[in-house]
Coordinates of C-alpha atoms in Angstrom, one line a residue:
M1 CA -26.2 -94.8 86.4
T2 CA -23.5 -94.5 89.1
T3 CA -22.9 -91.3 91.0
T4 CA -19.8 -90.6 89.0
D5 CA -21.6 -91.2 85.8
A6 CA -24.4 -88.8 86.8
V7 CA -21.9 -86.0 87.5
A8 CA -20.0 -86.7 84.3
E9 CA -23.3 -86.4 82.4
L10 CA -24.1 -83.1 84.0
E11 CA -20.6 -81.9 83.0
R12 CA -21.2 -83.2 79.4
I13 CA -24.5 -81.4 79.1
G14 CA -23.1 -78.2 80.7
I15 CA -26.5 -76.6 81.5
V16 CA -28.7 -77.4 84.4
P17 CA -32.1 -75.8 84.3
V18 CA -33.6 -75.0 87.7
V19 CA -37.3 -75.8 87.5
V20 CA -40.1 -74.6 89.7
L21 CA -43.5 -76.2 88.9
D22 CA -47.0 -75.7 90.1
D23 CA -48.5 -78.8 88.5
A24 CA -46.8 -82.2 88.8
H25 CA -48.4 -83.4 85.6
H26 CA -46.1 -81.0 83.6
G27 CA -43.0 -82.9 84.6
A28 CA -42.8 -85.2 81.6
A29 CA -43.8 -82.6 79.0
L30 CA -41.2 -80.2 80.4
A31 CA -38.5 -82.9 80.3
E32 CA -39.4 -83.7 76.7
A33 CA -39.3 -80.0 75.7
L34 CA -35.9 -79.5 77.2
L35 CA -34.5 -82.7 75.7
S36 CA -35.7 -81.8 72.2
G37 CA -34.1 -78.4 72.6
G38 CA -30.8 -80.0 73.4
I39 CA -30.7 -80.0 77.2
G40 CA -31.0 -83.5 78.7
C41 CA -31.3 -82.7 82.4
A42 CA -33.0 -80.4 84.9
E43 CA -33.1 -79.7 88.6
F44 CA -36.7 -80.1 89.9
T45 CA -36.8 -78.0 93.0
L46 CA -38.8 -79.0 96.1
R47 CA -39.9 -75.4 96.6
T48 CA -43.5 -76.3 95.7
P49 CA -45.7 -79.3 96.6
A50 CA -45.7 -80.3 92.9
G51 CA -41.9 -80.6 92.7
L52 CA -41.6 -84.2 93.8
G53 CA -44.4 -85.5 91.5
A54 CA -43.0 -83.6 88.6
L55 CA -39.6 -85.1 89.2
R56 CA -41.2 -88.6 89.3
E57 CA -42.8 -88.0 85.9
A58 CA -39.6 -86.5 84.3
A59 CA -37.5 -89.4 85.5
Q60 CA -39.6 -91.7 83.2
V61 CA -38.6 -89.8 80.1
E62 CA -36.0 -91.8 78.2
G63 CA -32.6 -90.1 77.8
F64 CA -33.4 -87.4 80.4
L65 CA -31.5 -87.0 83.6
A66 CA -34.0 -85.7 86.2
G67 CA -32.5 -84.3 89.4
A68 CA -33.9 -82.8 92.6
G69 CA -33.1 -79.3 93.9
T70 CA -33.5 -77.6 97.3
V71 CA -32.8 -80.8 99.1
L72 CA -32.4 -79.9 102.7
D73 CA -32.6 -83.0 104.9
A74 CA -32.3 -86.8 104.9
A75 CA -36.0 -87.4 104.5
Q76 CA -35.9 -85.4 101.3
V77 CA -32.9 -87.4 100.1
D78 CA -35.0 -90.5 100.5
A79 CA -38.1 -89.0 98.8
V80 CA -36.2 -87.8 95.7
T81 CA -34.2 -91.1 95.4
D82 CA -37.5 -93.1 95.6
A83 CA -39.0 -90.8 93.0
G84 CA -36.2 -91.7 90.5
A85 CA -33.8 -88.7 90.8
G86 CA -30.4 -89.2 89.2
F87 CA -28.8 -86.5 91.2
L88 CA -29.6 -83.9 93.9
V89 CA -28.5 -80.4 94.5
S90 CA -28.6 -78.5 97.8
P91 CA -28.3 -74.7 98.4
G92 CA -25.7 -75.4 101.1
F93 CA -23.4 -78.1 102.4
S94 CA -25.0 -80.5 104.9
P95 CA -23.1 -83.5 106.3
V96 CA -26.6 -85.1 107.1
V97 CA -27.7 -84.7 103.4
D98 CA -24.3 -85.8 102.2
D99 CA -24.2 -89.0 104.4
R100 CA -27.7 -90.0 103.4
A101 CA -27.0 -89.4 99.7
R102 CA -24.0 -91.7 99.9
A103 CA -26.0 -94.3 101.7
R104 CA -28.7 -94.2 99.0
G105 CA -26.2 -94.1 96.1
I106 CA -27.3 -90.9 94.6
A107 CA -25.0 -88.2 93.3
A108 CA -25.0 -85.0 95.4
V109 CA -23.9 -81.6 94.4
P110 CA -23.7 -79.5 97.6
G111 CA -24.0 -75.7 97.6
V112 CA -21.2 -73.5 98.8
A113 CA -20.8 -69.7 99.0
T114 CA -17.4 -69.2 100.7
A115 CA -13.9 -70.6 100.6
T116 CA -14.6 -72.2 104.0
E117 CA -17.6 -74.0 102.7
L118 CA -15.8 -75.1 99.6
Q119 CA -13.0 -76.5 101.6
R120 CA -15.4 -78.4 103.8
A121 CA -17.1 -79.9 100.7
R122 CA -13.7 -80.9 99.4
E123 CA -12.8 -82.6 102.7
G124 CA -16.1 -84.4 102.4
G125 CA -14.9 -85.9 99.1
H126 CA -16.6 -83.7 96.6
T127 CA -15.0 -82.5 93.4
H128 CA -18.1 -80.7 92.0
V129 CA -20.1 -78.1 93.9
K130 CA -22.8 -75.5 93.3
L131 CA -21.8 -71.9 93.9
F132 CA -24.9 -70.2 95.3
P133 CA -25.8 -67.3 95.0
A134 CA -23.0 -66.8 92.4
G135 CA -24.2 -63.4 91.3
A136 CA -24.5 -61.9 94.8
F137 CA -20.9 -62.9 95.6
G138 CA -19.3 -61.3 92.5
G139 CA -20.1 -63.5 89.5
P140 CA -17.4 -64.8 87.2
S141 CA -14.7 -62.8 89.0
Y142 CA -15.6 -64.7 92.3
V143 CA -15.2 -68.0 90.4
D144 CA -11.7 -66.9 89.5
A145 CA -10.9 -66.0 93.1
L146 CA -12.0 -69.4 94.3
A147 CA -10.1 -71.2 91.5
G148 CA -6.8 -69.9 92.8
P149 CA -6.6 -71.9 96.1
F150 CA -8.9 -74.7 94.8
P151 CA -7.7 -75.6 91.3
D152 CA -9.0 -79.1 91.6
M153 CA -12.6 -78.2 92.3
R154 CA -15.3 -77.8 89.6
I155 CA -18.1 -75.2 90.1
L156 CA -21.7 -75.0 89.0
P157 CA -22.7 -71.3 89.3
S158 CA -26.3 -70.7 90.2
G159 CA -28.2 -67.6 91.3
G160 CA -28.0 -64.6 89.1
V161 CA -26.9 -66.6 86.0
S162 CA -28.6 -65.2 82.8
P163 CA -28.2 -65.2 79.1
Q164 CA -26.2 -62.0 79.5
N165 CA -23.5 -63.5 81.7
A166 CA -23.7 -67.3 81.1
A167 CA -20.9 -67.2 78.5
A168 CA -18.6 -65.4 80.9
Y169 CA -19.0 -68.3 83.4
L170 CA -18.7 -71.0 80.7
E171 CA -15.4 -69.6 79.4
R172 CA -13.8 -70.5 82.8
P173 CA -12.3 -74.0 83.0
T174 CA -13.3 -74.2 86.7
V175 CA -17.0 -74.1 85.6
F176 CA -18.4 -77.5 84.7
A177 CA -21.9 -76.3 84.0
V178 CA -24.2 -73.3 84.5
S179 CA -27.5 -73.3 86.3
G180 CA -30.5 -71.0 85.8
S181 CA -34.2 -70.8 85.2
W182 CA -34.5 -68.6 82.1
M183 CA -34.7 -71.5 79.7
A184 CA -37.7 -73.0 81.7
P185 CA -39.7 -70.0 83.0
R186 CA -42.3 -70.9 85.7
A187 CA -45.0 -68.9 83.9
A188 CA -44.4 -70.7 80.6
I189 CA -44.6 -74.1 82.3
A190 CA -47.8 -73.1 84.1
A191 CA -49.3 -72.0 80.8
G192 CA -48.2 -75.3 79.1
D193 CA -46.2 -73.4 76.5
F194 CA -43.6 -76.1 76.0
A195 CA -42.9 -75.0 72.4
A196 CA -41.5 -71.8 73.8
I197 CA -39.4 -73.7 76.4
R198 CA -38.0 -75.9 73.6
E199 CA -36.9 -72.8 71.7
L200 CA -35.4 -71.3 74.8
A201 CA -33.5 -74.5 75.4
R202 CA -32.2 -74.5 71.9
E203 CA -31.0 -70.9 72.2
C204 CA -29.3 -71.8 75.5
R205 CA -27.6 -74.8 73.9
E206 CA -26.2 -72.6 71.2
L207 CA -25.0 -70.1 73.7
H208 CA -23.3 -72.9 75.7
D209 CA -21.6 -74.4 72.6
E210 CA -20.4 -71.1 71.3
A211 CA -18.9 -70.1 74.7
R212 CA -17.1 -73.5 75.1
S213 CA -15.7 -73.4 71.7
S214 CA -14.2 -69.9 72.2
A215 CA -12.9 -70.7 75.7

């Protein structure tokens, strides 16, 4: 899958679960649960030692786009690419991460919080960025404020996105997908309750489809 194809697939799915795991062996089961619930991707964060191994397992699940999150340096770009990641997400914009991702041929969605950072990402050739932490900066109204001077940029809100406000984000044409963890709770993963995660993913898919159809 090319970098363009990976971003297009994220946009098609419209939901990017942010996953924090404590056991690498849960990666495949989690991917299968999300996929059966209608969400064919996830961002496996590197916040725990199990993250990379879980990503490697999830990347083997057919039809699932496994990505890496909290990628902070070039070494991590290499590690997640070698593990089979189809995309990576960073909390901020780093030219070092950006350059390495291009060299390795993996799609990168950099994080931004301000207009200055968004402009730098745009100058770096990006059309799709992660807005983090979206809730702390004003939520959907902040997305609207950024859309004015940057109508060509597409935003992935993350941080403070919930079932209560996800629809408000998704109704905005600037938003290409929403990112959150409520459909894959860390406690449910640790307990091996993948049936519950499948149901949460299904509910999230319905919320997404309803919001998009009414936008």
